[in-house]
Short mmCIF file of C-alpha atoms in Angstrom, two decimals:
data_model
loop_
_atom_site.label_atom_id
_atom_site.label_comp_id
_atom_site.label_asym_id
_atom_site.label_seq_id
_atom_site.Cartn_x
_atom_site.Cartn_y
_atom_site.Cartn_z
CA GLY P 1 -42.88 -14.14 -3.33
CA SER P 2 -44.41 -11.11 -1.63
CA GLY P 3 -41.52 -9.82 0.40
CA ILE P 4 -40.99 -6.06 0.27
CA GLY P 5 -38.93 -6.43 -2.93
CA GLY P 6 -41.62 -8.50 -4.64
CA ILE P 7 -44.42 -6.12 -3.70
CA ALA P 8 -42.40 -3.15 -4.95
CA CYS P 9 -41.64 -4.98 -8.22
CA ALA P 10 -45.35 -5.66 -8.68
CA ILE P 11 -46.15 -1.96 -8.23
CA ARG P 12 -43.42 -0.85 -10.63
CA LEU P 13 -44.42 -3.34 -13.34
CA ALA P 14 -48.10 -2.45 -12.97
CA ALA P 15 -47.14 1.21 -13.39
CA LYS P 16 -45.42 0.28 -16.68
CA GLY P 17 -48.62 -1.32 -17.94
CA TYR P 18 -48.18 -5.00 -17.09
CA ALA P 19 -50.92 -7.18 -15.64
CA VAL P 20 -49.24 -8.60 -12.53
CA THR P 21 -49.96 -11.60 -10.32
CA VAL P 22 -48.04 -12.19 -7.09
CA PHE P 23 -47.84 -15.79 -5.90
CA GLU P 24 -47.17 -16.23 -2.20
CA GLN P 25 -46.90 -19.58 -0.44
CA SER P 26 -47.87 -18.11 2.94
CA ALA P 27 -51.24 -16.89 4.16
CA ARG P 28 -50.21 -13.24 4.02
CA PRO P 29 -47.67 -10.94 2.40
CA GLY P 30 -44.48 -9.44 3.77
CA GLY P 31 -41.84 -12.15 3.82
CA LYS P 32 -39.42 -11.23 6.60
CA ILE P 33 -41.54 -8.14 7.41
CA SER P 34 -44.30 -9.72 9.43
CA GLU P 35 -46.07 -9.40 12.76
CA LEU P 36 -46.92 -11.60 15.73
CA ARG P 37 -49.80 -11.22 18.17
CA MET P 38 -49.80 -12.83 21.60
CA GLY P 39 -52.79 -11.80 23.67
CA ARG P 40 -52.78 -8.00 23.84
CA PHE P 41 -49.17 -7.75 22.65
CA ARG P 42 -48.29 -7.08 19.00
CA PHE P 43 -44.74 -7.52 17.66
CA ASP P 44 -43.07 -6.57 14.40
CA THR P 45 -41.06 -9.71 13.75
CA GLY P 46 -38.58 -8.68 11.06
CA PRO P 47 -36.78 -5.47 10.10
CA SER P 48 -37.32 -2.75 12.67
CA LEU P 49 -35.36 0.26 11.40
CA PHE P 50 -36.92 2.47 8.72
CA THR P 51 -34.55 4.64 6.68
CA LEU P 52 -34.87 6.24 3.24
CA PRO P 53 -38.69 6.41 3.51
CA GLU P 54 -38.75 8.31 0.23
CA LEU P 55 -38.24 4.95 -1.50
CA VAL P 56 -41.70 3.94 -0.26
CA ASP P 57 -43.14 7.34 -1.15
CA LYS P 58 -41.89 6.94 -4.73
CA LEU P 59 -44.06 3.87 -5.18
CA PHE P 60 -47.17 5.89 -4.37
CA HIS P 61 -46.06 8.68 -6.70
CA LEU P 62 -45.84 6.15 -9.56
CA SER P 63 -49.62 5.81 -9.46
CA GLY P 64 -50.27 9.50 -8.84
CA GLU P 65 -51.23 8.96 -5.20
CA ASN P 66 -50.27 11.04 -2.18
CA PRO P 67 -48.42 8.67 0.16
CA GLY P 68 -49.61 10.61 3.20
CA ASP P 69 -53.18 9.61 2.41
CA HIS P 70 -52.32 5.94 2.97
CA PHE P 71 -49.08 5.69 4.93
CA ARG P 72 -47.74 7.98 7.64
CA TYR P 73 -44.41 7.92 9.41
CA ALA P 74 -42.40 10.32 11.54
CA PRO P 75 -38.74 10.80 12.45
CA THR P 76 -37.61 9.31 15.72
CA LYS P 77 -35.94 11.45 18.39
CA THR P 78 -32.99 9.09 18.50
CA SER P 79 -31.87 6.43 16.08
CA CYS P 80 -30.68 4.23 18.95
CA LYS P 81 -29.66 4.23 22.60
CA TYR P 82 -26.41 2.41 23.41
CA PHE P 83 -25.52 0.75 26.72
CA TRP P 84 -22.28 -0.75 28.04
CA GLU P 85 -21.60 -2.90 31.08
CA ASP P 86 -19.66 -0.14 32.88
CA GLY P 87 -22.77 2.07 33.01
CA THR P 88 -21.98 4.25 29.99
CA SER P 89 -24.92 5.08 27.74
CA ILE P 90 -25.05 7.17 24.58
CA ASN P 91 -28.16 8.57 22.93
CA ALA P 92 -27.79 8.75 19.15
CA TRP P 93 -29.84 11.90 18.74
CA GLN P 94 -31.22 12.45 15.24
CA LYS P 95 -29.55 15.82 14.76
CA PRO P 96 -25.87 15.13 13.94
CA GLU P 97 -24.69 18.08 16.03
CA GLU P 98 -26.57 16.82 19.10
CA PHE P 99 -25.30 13.29 18.58
CA ALA P 100 -21.72 14.53 18.23
CA ALA P 101 -22.10 16.58 21.41
CA GLU P 102 -23.43 13.50 23.23
CA VAL P 103 -20.47 11.41 22.06
CA ASN P 104 -18.11 14.14 23.25
CA ALA P 105 -19.79 14.35 26.67
CA LYS P 106 -19.69 10.58 27.22
CA THR P 107 -16.31 9.67 25.66
CA GLY P 108 -14.30 12.84 25.15
CA VAL P 109 -14.15 12.37 21.38
CA PRO P 110 -14.31 15.91 19.91
CA ALA P 111 -17.67 16.70 18.34
CA SER P 112 -15.87 17.94 15.24
CA ARG P 113 -14.31 14.49 14.80
CA THR P 114 -17.69 12.74 14.80
CA LEU P 115 -19.20 15.34 12.45
CA ARG P 116 -16.29 14.95 10.02
CA PHE P 117 -16.79 11.18 10.07
CA LEU P 118 -20.50 11.59 9.25
CA GLU P 119 -19.66 14.03 6.47
CA LYS P 120 -17.21 11.50 5.07
CA SER P 121 -19.98 8.90 5.23
CA ARG P 122 -22.26 11.29 3.33
CA ARG P 123 -19.69 11.77 0.56
CA LEU P 124 -19.19 8.03 0.36
CA TYR P 125 -22.92 7.54 -0.12
CA GLU P 126 -23.10 10.21 -2.81
CA LEU P 127 -20.16 8.61 -4.60
CA THR P 128 -21.39 5.01 -4.45
CA SER P 129 -25.20 4.98 -4.31
CA GLY P 130 -25.66 5.52 -8.03
CA VAL P 131 -23.46 2.50 -8.77
CA PHE P 132 -23.81 0.12 -5.87
CA ILE P 133 -27.41 0.70 -4.77
CA PHE P 134 -29.72 2.12 -7.43
CA ASN P 135 -28.28 0.63 -10.60
CA SER P 136 -27.00 -2.70 -11.79
CA PHE P 137 -23.27 -2.95 -12.34
CA HIS P 138 -23.81 -6.15 -14.29
CA LYS P 139 -24.40 -4.29 -17.53
CA ILE P 140 -21.39 -2.98 -19.46
CA SER P 141 -23.29 -0.03 -20.96
CA HIS P 142 -23.90 1.36 -17.47
CA PHE P 143 -20.21 2.01 -17.00
CA LEU P 144 -20.37 4.77 -19.58
CA LYS P 145 -22.78 6.77 -17.43
CA PRO P 146 -21.41 9.69 -15.35
CA ALA P 147 -22.66 8.12 -12.12
CA PHE P 148 -20.51 5.08 -12.87
CA LEU P 149 -17.47 6.91 -14.16
CA ARG P 150 -17.09 9.13 -11.08
CA PRO P 151 -16.38 6.24 -8.68
CA LEU P 152 -14.07 4.57 -11.20
CA PHE P 153 -11.87 7.64 -11.21
CA ARG P 154 -12.02 7.94 -7.41
CA LEU P 155 -11.42 4.35 -6.37
CA HIS P 156 -9.12 5.49 -3.56
CA LYS P 157 -12.07 7.28 -1.94
CA LEU P 158 -14.20 4.13 -1.77
CA ASP P 159 -12.08 2.98 1.21
CA ALA P 160 -12.30 -0.65 0.12
CA LEU P 161 -8.71 -1.63 0.92
CA THR P 162 -9.05 -1.64 4.70
CA SER P 163 -11.64 -3.05 7.07
CA MET P 164 -14.40 -1.08 8.70
CA HIS P 165 -12.86 -1.70 12.12
CA ASN P 166 -9.38 -0.62 11.06
CA ARG P 167 -10.69 2.59 9.59
CA ASN P 168 -12.87 3.38 12.60
CA GLN P 169 -10.02 2.62 14.97
CA GLN P 170 -7.78 5.01 13.03
CA TRP P 171 -10.47 7.68 13.08
CA PHE P 172 -11.63 7.56 16.69
CA SER P 173 -9.60 7.54 19.87
CA HIS P 174 -12.20 5.83 22.04
CA PRO P 175 -13.03 2.10 21.79
CA LYS P 176 -16.72 2.62 22.56
CA VAL P 177 -17.13 4.99 19.62
CA VAL P 178 -15.25 2.54 17.39
CA GLN P 179 -17.64 -0.20 18.52
CA LEU P 180 -20.67 1.99 17.92
CA PHE P 181 -19.72 2.58 14.29
CA ASP P 182 -18.43 -0.98 13.79
CA ARG P 183 -21.98 -2.14 14.51
CA TYR P 184 -23.15 -1.00 11.07
CA ALA P 185 -21.50 -4.05 9.50
CA THR P 186 -24.24 -6.13 11.10
CA TYR P 187 -26.87 -4.27 9.06
CA ASN P 188 -26.13 -6.70 6.25
CA GLY P 189 -24.99 -9.56 8.42
CA SER P 190 -21.26 -8.97 8.11
CA ASN P 191 -18.14 -8.80 10.27
CA PRO P 192 -16.70 -5.30 10.88
CA TYR P 193 -13.23 -6.80 11.29
CA ARG P 194 -13.36 -8.11 7.72
CA THR P 195 -15.90 -6.09 5.77
CA PRO P 196 -14.45 -3.16 3.78
CA ALA P 197 -14.64 0.33 5.25
CA THR P 198 -16.86 1.26 2.29
CA LEU P 199 -19.73 0.03 4.43
CA ASN P 200 -19.29 3.05 6.68
CA VAL P 201 -21.74 4.50 4.17
CA ILE P 202 -24.50 2.91 6.31
CA ALA P 203 -23.89 5.43 9.09
CA HIS P 204 -25.00 8.17 6.71
CA LEU P 205 -28.46 6.65 6.35
CA GLU P 206 -29.06 6.54 10.07
CA HIS P 207 -27.34 9.72 11.25
CA ASN P 208 -27.59 12.14 8.31
CA THR P 209 -30.77 11.23 6.45
CA GLY P 210 -32.33 9.95 9.66
CA ALA P 211 -34.37 7.12 11.15
CA TYR P 212 -38.17 7.05 10.94
CA PHE P 213 -41.01 4.91 12.20
CA PRO P 214 -44.46 4.17 10.72
CA GLU P 215 -47.32 5.34 12.92
CA LYS P 216 -48.71 1.77 13.21
CA GLY P 217 -45.43 -0.16 13.20
CA MET P 218 -43.24 -1.77 10.57
CA PHE P 219 -45.85 -4.18 9.21
CA GLN P 220 -47.83 -1.12 8.12
CA ILE P 221 -45.30 -0.69 5.29
CA VAL P 222 -46.43 -4.03 3.85
CA GLU P 223 -50.12 -3.33 4.38
CA ALA P 224 -49.86 0.09 2.73
CA LEU P 225 -47.95 -1.18 -0.31
CA VAL P 226 -50.20 -4.19 -0.81
CA GLY P 227 -53.18 -1.81 -0.75
CA LEU P 228 -51.47 0.36 -3.35
CA ALA P 229 -50.66 -2.64 -5.53
CA ARG P 230 -54.26 -3.83 -5.44
CA ARG P 231 -55.54 -0.40 -6.40
CA MET P 232 -53.19 -0.63 -9.40
CA GLY P 233 -54.74 -3.93 -10.43
CA VAL P 234 -52.16 -6.34 -9.01
CA GLU P 235 -53.59 -9.71 -7.99
CA PHE P 236 -52.28 -11.52 -4.92
CA SER P 237 -52.62 -15.29 -4.73
CA TYR P 238 -51.90 -16.62 -1.22
CA HIS P 239 -51.35 -20.25 -0.23
CA SER P 240 -49.90 -20.54 -3.74
CA ALA P 241 -46.46 -22.07 -3.72
CA VAL P 242 -44.65 -21.88 -7.04
CA THR P 243 -43.06 -25.30 -7.56
CA ARG P 244 -41.22 -24.56 -10.81
CA VAL P 245 -40.20 -21.72 -13.07
CA VAL P 246 -40.72 -22.97 -16.59
CA ILE P 247 -37.58 -22.40 -18.67
CA GLU P 248 -37.57 -23.30 -22.37
CA ASN P 249 -34.61 -22.50 -24.61
CA GLN P 250 -33.10 -20.35 -21.85
CA GLU P 251 -36.25 -18.24 -21.63
CA ALA P 252 -38.79 -18.00 -18.79
CA LYS P 253 -42.23 -18.96 -20.03
CA GLY P 254 -44.25 -19.04 -16.81
CA VAL P 255 -44.60 -20.82 -13.48
CA VAL P 256 -46.13 -24.01 -12.15
CA VAL P 257 -48.59 -23.52 -9.28
CA ASN P 258 -50.76 -26.34 -7.89
CA ASP P 259 -49.61 -28.63 -10.70
CA SER P 260 -50.78 -26.16 -13.36
CA MET P 261 -48.48 -24.28 -15.72
CA ILE P 262 -49.46 -20.60 -15.91
CA PRO P 263 -47.83 -18.70 -18.78
CA PHE P 264 -46.38 -15.22 -18.29
CA ASP P 265 -44.37 -12.82 -20.41
CA LEU P 266 -42.02 -12.11 -17.50
CA VAL P 267 -41.15 -13.86 -14.25
CA VAL P 268 -39.67 -12.01 -11.26
CA SER P 269 -38.28 -13.98 -8.33
CA ASP P 270 -38.33 -12.48 -4.85
CA ILE P 271 -37.20 -15.63 -3.04
CA ASP P 272 -33.75 -16.58 -1.80
CA ILE P 273 -31.61 -17.10 -4.87
CA LEU P 274 -30.38 -20.55 -3.80
CA GLY P 275 -33.94 -21.68 -3.17
CA LEU P 276 -34.84 -20.53 -6.68
CA TYR P 277 -32.04 -22.49 -8.35
CA GLY P 278 -32.19 -25.47 -6.06
CA ARG P 279 -35.95 -26.06 -5.97
CA LEU P 280 -37.65 -24.15 -8.77
CA MET P 281 -35.17 -24.38 -11.64
CA PRO P 282 -33.88 -27.96 -11.61
CA GLY P 283 -31.06 -28.58 -14.03
CA ILE P 284 -29.86 -24.96 -13.96
CA PRO P 285 -26.95 -24.70 -11.50
CA PRO P 286 -26.51 -21.52 -9.45
CA PRO P 287 -23.39 -19.43 -10.00
CA ALA P 288 -20.56 -21.04 -8.05
CA ARG P 289 -20.00 -17.98 -5.87
CA GLN P 290 -23.46 -18.39 -4.37
CA LEU P 291 -22.38 -21.68 -2.84
CA THR P 292 -18.76 -20.97 -1.98
CA GLU P 293 -18.74 -17.42 -0.58
CA GLU P 294 -19.34 -16.77 3.12
CA ARG P 295 -22.96 -16.27 4.09
CA SER P 296 -24.39 -13.56 6.29
CA THR P 297 -25.49 -14.03 9.87
CA SER P 298 -28.91 -15.18 10.96
CA ALA P 299 -30.67 -14.18 14.19
CA LEU P 300 -32.00 -15.49 17.47
CA ILE P 301 -35.00 -13.46 18.57
CA PHE P 302 -37.12 -13.64 21.70
CA TYR P 303 -40.48 -11.88 21.62
CA TRP P 304 -41.36 -11.05 25.21
CA GLY P 305 -44.50 -9.47 26.57
CA ILE P 306 -43.17 -7.48 29.55
CA ARG P 307 -45.53 -6.50 32.36
CA HIS P 308 -43.46 -3.51 33.34
CA GLU P 309 -42.23 -0.24 31.82
CA PHE P 310 -38.59 0.80 31.48
CA PRO P 311 -38.39 4.58 30.91
CA GLU P 312 -34.61 4.38 30.48
CA LEU P 313 -35.10 2.40 27.26
CA ASP P 314 -35.94 3.85 23.85
CA LEU P 315 -37.49 2.50 20.65
CA HIS P 316 -34.14 1.01 19.54
CA ASN P 317 -31.52 -0.05 22.08
CA ILE P 318 -28.16 -1.83 21.96
CA LEU P 319 -26.54 -3.57 24.92
CA PHE P 320 -22.96 -4.02 23.74
CA SER P 321 -20.68 -6.99 24.28
CA ASP P 322 -17.45 -6.43 26.17
CA HIS P 323 -15.76 -8.87 23.79
CA TYR P 324 -16.86 -7.66 20.36
CA GLU P 325 -14.18 -9.26 18.17
CA ALA P 326 -14.66 -12.61 19.92
CA GLU P 327 -18.39 -12.36 19.25
CA PHE P 328 -17.73 -12.24 15.50
CA ARG P 329 -15.21 -15.09 15.66
CA HIS P 330 -17.97 -17.21 17.16
CA LEU P 331 -20.45 -16.17 14.45
CA PHE P 332 -18.24 -16.70 11.41
CA ASP P 333 -15.40 -19.02 12.41
CA THR P 334 -16.89 -21.57 14.83
CA LYS P 335 -20.58 -21.02 13.88
CA THR P 336 -21.60 -20.68 17.51
CA ILE P 337 -22.87 -17.96 19.85
CA SER P 338 -20.63 -16.06 22.23
CA ASP P 339 -21.45 -16.13 25.94
CA ASP P 340 -21.34 -12.32 25.81
CA PRO P 341 -23.46 -11.41 22.77
CA THR P 342 -24.48 -7.90 21.81
CA ILE P 343 -28.23 -7.55 22.38
CA TYR P 344 -30.57 -5.47 20.22
CA LEU P 345 -33.77 -4.51 22.02
CA PHE P 346 -36.63 -3.06 19.96
CA ILE P 347 -39.79 -1.84 21.73
CA SER P 348 -42.40 -0.64 19.24
CA SER P 349 -44.85 0.19 22.05
CA LYS P 350 -42.62 3.18 22.83
CA GLN P 351 -44.13 4.67 19.63
CA VAL P 352 -47.28 2.61 19.02
CA LYS P 353 -49.15 2.57 22.31
CA GLY P 354 -51.60 -0.11 21.20
CA ASP P 355 -48.78 -2.62 20.75
CA ALA P 356 -48.81 -3.46 24.49
CA PRO P 357 -51.33 -3.19 27.35
CA GLY P 358 -51.09 -0.26 29.74
CA GLY P 359 -48.08 -0.48 32.04
CA SER P 360 -46.43 -3.05 29.74
CA GLU P 361 -43.98 -3.19 26.83
CA ASN P 362 -43.40 -5.51 23.89
CA TRP P 363 -39.76 -6.53 23.71
CA TYR P 364 -38.12 -7.82 20.54
CA VAL P 365 -34.82 -9.12 21.93
CA MET P 366 -32.33 -10.15 19.25
CA ILE P 367 -28.76 -11.33 19.00
CA ASN P 368 -26.84 -12.19 15.85
CA ALA P 369 -26.59 -15.92 15.24
CA PRO P 370 -24.57 -17.97 12.75
CA GLU P 371 -26.11 -19.57 9.69
CA ASN P 372 -27.74 -22.94 10.27
CA VAL P 373 -25.27 -25.69 9.48
CA GLY P 374 -26.75 -28.33 11.76
CA GLN P 375 -25.71 -27.04 15.18
CA ASP P 376 -27.42 -28.22 18.37
CA TRP P 377 -29.75 -25.25 18.37
CA ASP P 378 -31.76 -26.29 21.41
CA GLU P 379 -28.59 -26.23 23.52
CA LEU P 380 -27.32 -22.99 21.93
CA ILE P 381 -30.66 -21.24 22.44
CA ALA P 382 -30.98 -22.28 26.09
CA ARG P 383 -27.46 -21.06 26.89
CA ALA P 384 -27.91 -17.84 24.90
CA ARG P 385 -31.19 -17.04 26.65
CA LYS P 386 -29.54 -17.48 30.05
CA ASN P 387 -26.67 -15.17 29.06
CA MET P 388 -29.02 -12.59 27.54
CA VAL P 389 -31.18 -12.46 30.66
CA ALA P 390 -28.10 -12.06 32.84
CA LYS P 391 -26.75 -9.24 30.68
CA ILE P 392 -30.08 -7.39 30.66
CA ASN P 393 -30.30 -7.73 34.43
CA ARG P 394 -26.78 -6.37 34.93
CA ILE P 395 -27.17 -3.37 32.66
CA LEU P 396 -30.74 -2.41 33.60
CA HIS P 397 -30.41 -3.40 37.27
CA THR P 398 -33.51 -5.54 37.16
CA ASP P 399 -34.78 -9.11 37.33
CA ILE P 400 -36.40 -9.36 33.91
CA GLU P 401 -37.73 -12.92 34.30
CA GLN P 402 -40.38 -11.81 36.78
CA TYR P 403 -41.92 -9.48 34.16
CA ILE P 404 -42.04 -11.86 31.16
CA VAL P 405 -45.67 -12.91 30.65
CA THR P 406 -45.53 -14.15 27.04
CA GLU P 407 -42.69 -15.54 24.95
CA SER P 408 -42.09 -16.69 21.40
CA VAL P 409 -38.78 -17.55 19.74
CA ALA P 410 -37.35 -17.31 16.22
CA ASP P 411 -34.03 -18.96 15.39
CA PRO P 412 -32.07 -19.81 12.23
CA ARG P 413 -34.06 -23.03 11.76
CA SER P 414 -37.46 -21.31 11.89
CA ILE P 415 -36.20 -18.38 9.80
CA GLU P 416 -35.03 -20.85 7.14
CA ARG P 417 -38.35 -22.72 7.29
CA ASP P 418 -40.65 -19.69 7.32
CA THR P 419 -38.86 -17.35 4.90
CA GLY P 420 -36.93 -19.73 2.65
CA SER P 421 -33.63 -18.05 3.54
CA TYR P 422 -30.83 -20.49 2.75
CA HIS P 423 -29.32 -21.69 6.05
CA GLY P 424 -31.37 -18.97 7.76
CA SER P 425 -28.95 -16.28 6.54
CA LEU P 426 -30.89 -13.03 6.61
CA TYR P 427 -29.00 -11.23 3.84
CA GLY P 428 -27.72 -13.95 1.52
CA LEU P 429 -23.97 -13.55 1.09
CA SER P 430 -22.03 -11.54 3.64
CA SER P 431 -19.88 -8.54 2.74
CA ASN P 432 -16.76 -10.01 4.32
CA GLY P 433 -14.32 -9.12 1.58
CA ARG P 434 -13.43 -6.20 -0.64
CA PHE P 435 -15.04 -7.81 -3.70
CA ALA P 436 -18.11 -9.20 -1.92
CA ALA P 437 -20.48 -6.71 -3.54
CA PHE P 438 -19.56 -8.08 -6.95
CA TYR P 439 -20.38 -11.63 -5.91
CA ARG P 440 -24.05 -10.90 -5.26
CA HIS P 441 -26.39 -12.37 -7.82
CA PRO P 442 -27.43 -9.80 -10.46
CA ASN P 443 -31.01 -8.63 -10.98
CA PHE P 444 -31.09 -10.20 -14.46
CA LYS P 445 -29.01 -12.65 -16.52
CA LYS P 446 -28.50 -12.54 -20.28
CA LYS P 447 -28.60 -16.34 -20.45
CA LEU P 448 -32.04 -16.49 -18.81
CA LYS P 449 -34.35 -14.21 -20.76
CA ASN P 450 -37.51 -12.73 -19.26
CA LEU P 451 -36.40 -13.69 -15.73
CA TYR P 452 -35.54 -11.06 -13.12
CA PHE P 453 -34.38 -11.20 -9.51
CA ALA P 454 -35.25 -9.00 -6.52
CA GLY P 455 -35.01 -9.18 -2.74
CA GLY P 456 -32.36 -9.44 -0.08
CA SER P 457 -30.26 -12.28 -1.53
CA VAL P 458 -29.44 -10.44 -4.78
CA HIS P 459 -27.93 -7.09 -5.74
CA PRO P 460 -27.75 -4.68 -3.95
CA GLY P 461 -28.49 -6.59 -0.70
CA GLY P 462 -30.78 -7.10 2.28
CA GLY P 463 -32.79 -4.69 4.40
CA ILE P 464 -35.78 -2.59 3.39
CA PRO P 465 -33.96 0.17 1.44
CA LEU P 466 -31.83 -2.25 -0.55
CA CYS P 467 -34.75 -4.56 -1.34
CA LEU P 468 -36.70 -1.55 -2.61
CA ALA P 469 -33.62 -0.58 -4.64
CA SER P 470 -33.56 -4.06 -6.19
CA ALA P 471 -37.17 -3.53 -7.29
CA GLN P 472 -36.23 -0.14 -8.77
CA ILE P 473 -33.47 -1.81 -10.80
CA VAL P 474 -35.85 -4.50 -12.04
CA GLY P 475 -38.35 -1.79 -12.99
CA MET P 476 -35.69 0.00 -15.04
CA GLU P 477 -34.43 -3.14 -16.78
CA VAL P 478 -37.81 -4.67 -17.70
CA PRO P 479 -38.88 -3.55 -21.19
CA ASP P 480 -42.03 -1.55 -21.77
CA PRO P 481 -44.86 -4.04 -22.49
CA LYS P 482 -45.71 -2.22 -25.69
CA THR P 483 -42.26 -2.89 -27.07
CA LYS P 484 -41.88 -6.40 -25.72
#
């Protein structure tokens, strides 16, 4: 697979001296990071927020290249603009001091309180990233390293014994600020009312290290890294579905493509872990947790070409639900969609002018959706679209239907079909539990030699930074080819 994790693995293994071939069943690379063109409108169709860009830069440095020669990005002025039904709006300015002042002006929460929260988020990241993001904790020897020992002796500071919502409610006096920071649970498809407060670490990435955007849009990340991989000698084989990973005596020997067995010294999977076990490794059952633990959310996305401009909107926008807890009960308990969903609105043409014709905008309009368990999606989508349009009209004081000139839709069924994500879940397992991080599939297994795992359904999780981190772990764990 050539999702962002697979491409990064290919680059890292090529840098170690391996000859690498990437097999991709689709016509082009990227996995969930893709693009859609409708007439003169271009849409990024997957992840839209770019944080920790240095993880991409590192891949260029591995080959001695200057990333700026091939891939340019810039910080955004705000990480997001938030809207509520009562007319309140908050700009999340990139400078923490300005953001804290904005929160104070709109809600009365003291700026010092917000800044202390972000500093706490920073310390949480510094304490946990070496263990939970950039290393495997599935190897006993790692727990003797200083980066692992520090968190073990400071377990009380990991904030894993209470939920994100409970902690944020204790910290902030205003429900809108609580809701703003609760939203970060959705970055890995989880429920803020159940996920541990440890996940408040995500706020650090957006508010302290900052949000960025590639000069040509998110799909440029894929294009730049594929170009780098090719310059390093990596071969990409498209329209090449792997139908089996050949396992002999608990050791990966190669893959079957187009009815031919192709031998390899190592095999790295960048596909959904349940798809790997269920379709490509018959006879080898997946770990039980992968089937029994709660899965992450999926998404319902409308791609609208809008023949109008909305100066009040930014690159990233959130139109919040007035019934946030009920929204998550629908997603995880009844597997349905609330009539008052929170709407994420991403408009890349705010930064990339060529993404829409003059006087127009390209709207990526998304709500969280439950995993696909056989619901009547046609009915759910029709009702959700009606509610989304009504909410947009109320908050923006417009009649958005009159401006929609093109439309395409992605839902859990199409996400499952097009990306291989089990049940359409975008991030594999959810983080709805204090031990959820330990239930993610590891990046390697002792019982399956020469087989490694990357991407959003394995450790450390989904999203661009974590998929790149999974590739970094694989790169560290794979032996040098000269010693293999």
